[in-house]
Amino acid sequence: MSFVGDIFGAFGARKIGKFNQGLLNKQSELTIKNAEIKKQVFIDVDKPRIIAQHARDASNMFVQFIKSGVDVDRIGDSPFLVMLDQATEQAFDLEIAEFNSTVAYQNELNNASLLRAKGAGERFKGDIAFATGLLKAGSGAYKNSQTGSILTGV
């Protein structure tokens, strides 16, 4: 009666495949949620913090220039050009931070897609094991019926 064991094994393989797919799909959902949380944290916390720091730096530099006196004869290193250069660097820093946040978000979404694909693969593997188990059971039952030992398997 080994064909009965093959039938149980087939159904077990299909159940395991479905379970693994569900598990990986849940992990994918959590990865997407985590990506959304990280993106929102950047928008709500990091970006305003960077902007506030830039404003403080610009204000401090402006005060330093006022205290030192303004010399309009200096063309290459005038306070205006230094402040313009600092504003450009600060804008660039902010753009880099936004880019890094976007890349991290996309990487998390890509990982979620890979997890869903892996889950589909697990489901397929379980379905193949199910079909193979049923074929093996059918073959064993047929073999036993030909020898006249359908119930004993001997």
PDB file of C-alpha atoms in Angstrom, residues 40-149:
ATOM      1  CA  GLN A  40       7.737  58.697   4.988  1.00  0.00           C
ATOM      2  CA  VAL A  41      10.357  59.033   7.729  1.00  0.00           C
ATOM      3  CA  PHE A  42      12.660  60.709   5.231  1.00  0.00           C
ATOM      4  CA  ILE A  43       9.905  63.095   4.147  1.00  0.00           C
ATOM      5  CA  ASP A  44       8.713  63.887   7.687  1.00  0.00           C
ATOM      6  CA  VAL A  45      11.984  63.788   9.655  1.00  0.00           C
ATOM      7  CA  ASP A  46      15.205  63.740   7.663  1.00  0.00           C
ATOM      8  CA  LYS A  47      14.351  66.230   4.941  1.00  0.00           C
ATOM      9  CA  PRO A  48      13.071  68.936   7.334  1.00  0.00           C
ATOM     10  CA  ARG A  49      16.110  68.343   9.559  1.00  0.00           C
ATOM     11  CA  ILE A  50      18.477  68.813   6.600  1.00  0.00           C
ATOM     12  CA  ILE A  51      16.651  71.952   5.478  1.00  0.00           C
ATOM     13  CA  ALA A  52      16.720  73.389   9.013  1.00  0.00           C
ATOM     14  CA  GLN A  53      20.441  72.680   9.307  1.00  0.00           C
ATOM     15  CA  HIS A  54      21.048  74.400   5.978  1.00  0.00           C
ATOM     16  CA  ALA A  55      19.077  77.455   7.124  1.00  0.00           C
ATOM     17  CA  ARG A  56      21.104  77.628  10.358  1.00  0.00           C
ATOM     18  CA  ASP A  57      24.374  77.353   8.445  1.00  0.00           C
ATOM     19  CA  ALA A  58      23.350  80.082   5.992  1.00  0.00           C
ATOM     20  CA  SER A  59      22.261  82.362   8.833  1.00  0.00           C
ATOM     21  CA  ASN A  60      25.510  81.837  10.739  1.00  0.00           C
ATOM     22  CA  MET A  61      27.560  82.526   7.631  1.00  0.00           C
ATOM     23  CA  PHE A  62      25.571  85.682   6.914  1.00  0.00           C
ATOM     24  CA  VAL A  63      26.130  86.955  10.455  1.00  0.00           C
ATOM     25  CA  GLN A  64      29.866  86.230  10.176  1.00  0.00           C
ATOM     26  CA  PHE A  65      30.060  88.206   6.926  1.00  0.00           C
ATOM     27  CA  ILE A  66      28.197  91.144   8.454  1.00  0.00           C
ATOM     28  CA  LYS A  67      30.522  91.158  11.482  1.00  0.00           C
ATOM     29  CA  SER A  68      33.624  91.010   9.297  1.00  0.00           C
ATOM     30  CA  GLY A  69      32.543  93.896   7.107  1.00  0.00           C
ATOM     31  CA  VAL A  70      31.751  93.828   3.434  1.00  0.00           C
ATOM     32  CA  ASP A  71      34.521  94.465   0.942  1.00  0.00           C
ATOM     33  CA  VAL A  72      32.975  94.940  -2.491  1.00  0.00           C
ATOM     34  CA  ASP A  73      36.373  95.099  -4.194  1.00  0.00           C
ATOM     35  CA  ARG A  74      36.971  91.357  -3.730  1.00  0.00           C
ATOM     36  CA  ILE A  75      35.531  89.756  -6.852  1.00  0.00           C
ATOM     37  CA  GLY A  76      36.471  86.096  -6.499  1.00  0.00           C
ATOM     38  CA  ASP A  77      35.780  85.572  -2.821  1.00  0.00           C
ATOM     39  CA  SER A  78      33.104  88.084  -2.028  1.00  0.00           C
ATOM     40  CA  PRO A  79      30.643  87.183   0.719  1.00  0.00           C
ATOM     41  CA  PHE A  80      27.853  86.979  -1.862  1.00  0.00           C
ATOM     42  CA  LEU A  81      29.754  84.420  -3.949  1.00  0.00           C
ATOM     43  CA  VAL A  82      30.695  82.412  -0.868  1.00  0.00           C
ATOM     44  CA  MET A  83      27.063  82.368   0.261  1.00  0.00           C
ATOM     45  CA  LEU A  84      25.938  81.431  -3.254  1.00  0.00           C
ATOM     46  CA  ASP A  85      28.441  78.587  -3.298  1.00  0.00           C
ATOM     47  CA  GLN A  86      27.219  77.376   0.088  1.00  0.00           C
ATOM     48  CA  ALA A  87      23.572  77.529  -1.051  1.00  0.00           C
ATOM     49  CA  THR A  88      24.475  75.500  -4.140  1.00  0.00           C
ATOM     50  CA  GLU A  89      26.243  72.852  -2.044  1.00  0.00           C
ATOM     51  CA  GLN A  90      23.317  72.671   0.364  1.00  0.00           C
ATOM     52  CA  ALA A  91      20.839  72.200  -2.470  1.00  0.00           C
ATOM     53  CA  PHE A  92      23.067  69.485  -3.887  1.00  0.00           C
ATOM     54  CA  ASP A  93      23.252  67.760  -0.477  1.00  0.00           C
ATOM     55  CA  LEU A  94      19.478  67.769  -0.256  1.00  0.00           C
ATOM     56  CA  GLU A  95      19.142  66.327  -3.765  1.00  0.00           C
ATOM     57  CA  ILE A  96      21.602  63.558  -2.908  1.00  0.00           C
ATOM     58  CA  ALA A  97      19.621  62.700   0.225  1.00  0.00           C
ATOM     59  CA  GLU A  98      16.370  62.600  -1.778  1.00  0.00           C
ATOM     60  CA  PHE A  99      18.016  60.436  -4.442  1.00  0.00           C
ATOM     61  CA  ASN A 100      19.352  58.008  -1.828  1.00  0.00           C
ATOM     62  CA  SER A 101      15.906  57.801  -0.249  1.00  0.00           C
ATOM     63  CA  THR A 102      14.314  57.050  -3.617  1.00  0.00           C
ATOM     64  CA  VAL A 103      16.908  54.377  -4.437  1.00  0.00           C
ATOM     65  CA  ALA A 104      16.409  52.714  -1.050  1.00  0.00           C
ATOM     66  CA  TYR A 105      12.630  52.722  -1.604  1.00  0.00           C
ATOM     67  CA  GLN A 106      12.986  51.173  -5.057  1.00  0.00           C
ATOM     68  CA  ASN A 107      15.379  48.531  -3.718  1.00  0.00           C
ATOM     69  CA  GLU A 108      12.825  47.532  -1.088  1.00  0.00           C
ATOM     70  CA  LEU A 109      10.108  47.271  -3.746  1.00  0.00           C
ATOM     71  CA  ASN A 110      12.419  45.158  -5.917  1.00  0.00           C
ATOM     72  CA  ASN A 111      13.102  42.858  -2.969  1.00  0.00           C
ATOM     73  CA  ALA A 112       9.350  42.517  -2.443  1.00  0.00           C
ATOM     74  CA  SER A 113       8.909  41.543  -6.095  1.00  0.00           C
ATOM     75  CA  LEU A 114      11.637  38.942  -5.771  1.00  0.00           C
ATOM     76  CA  LEU A 115       9.963  37.501  -2.683  1.00  0.00           C
ATOM     77  CA  ARG A 116       6.636  37.219  -4.516  1.00  0.00           C
ATOM     78  CA  ALA A 117       8.382  35.466  -7.412  1.00  0.00           C
ATOM     79  CA  LYS A 118      10.112  33.114  -4.997  1.00  0.00           C
ATOM     80  CA  GLY A 119       6.715  32.367  -3.450  1.00  0.00           C
ATOM     81  CA  ALA A 120       5.270  31.553  -6.866  1.00  0.00           C
ATOM     82  CA  GLY A 121       8.240  29.227  -7.408  1.00  0.00           C
ATOM     83  CA  GLU A 122       7.549  27.474  -4.115  1.00  0.00           C
ATOM     84  CA  ARG A 123       3.911  27.031  -5.106  1.00  0.00           C
ATOM     85  CA  PHE A 124       4.963  25.631  -8.480  1.00  0.00           C
ATOM     86  CA  LYS A 125       7.420  23.275  -6.800  1.00  0.00           C
ATOM     87  CA  GLY A 126       4.630  22.033  -4.530  1.00  0.00           C
ATOM     88  CA  ASP A 127       2.288  21.538  -7.500  1.00  0.00           C
ATOM     89  CA  ILE A 128       4.954  19.564  -9.362  1.00  0.00           C
ATOM     90  CA  ALA A 129       5.597  17.396  -6.295  1.00  0.00           C
ATOM     91  CA  PHE A 130       1.832  16.879  -6.003  1.00  0.00           C
ATOM     92  CA  ALA A 131       1.508  15.748  -9.610  1.00  0.00           C
ATOM     93  CA  THR A 132       4.594  13.544  -9.331  1.00  0.00           C
ATOM     94  CA  GLY A 133       3.281  11.958  -6.136  1.00  0.00           C
ATOM     95  CA  LEU A 134      -0.075  11.206  -7.731  1.00  0.00           C
ATOM     96  CA  LEU A 135       1.598   9.694 -10.783  1.00  0.00           C
ATOM     97  CA  LYS A 136       3.842   7.611  -8.548  1.00  0.00           C
ATOM     98  CA  ALA A 137       0.808   6.485  -6.529  1.00  0.00           C
ATOM     99  CA  GLY A 138      -1.089   5.613  -9.692  1.00  0.00           C
ATOM    100  CA  SER A 139       1.880   3.685 -11.031  1.00  0.00           C
ATOM    101  CA  GLY A 140       2.250   1.818  -7.743  1.00  0.00           C
ATOM    102  CA  ALA A 141      -1.457   1.009  -7.623  1.00  0.00           C
ATOM    103  CA  TYR A 142      -1.388  -0.243 -11.205  1.00  0.00           C
ATOM    104  CA  LYS A 143       1.692  -2.358 -10.505  1.00  0.00           C
ATOM    105  CA  ASN A 144       0.038  -3.825  -7.425  1.00  0.00           C
ATOM    106  CA  SER A 145      -3.137  -4.567  -9.372  1.00  0.00           C
ATOM    107  CA  GLN A 146      -1.119  -6.465 -11.960  1.00  0.00           C
ATOM    108  CA  THR A 147       0.495  -8.638  -9.307  1.00  0.00           C
ATOM    109  CA  GLY A 148      -2.788  -9.130  -7.486  1.00  0.00           C
ATOM    110  CA  SER A 149      -1.559  -7.509  -4.301  1.00  0.00           C
TER     111      SER A 149
END
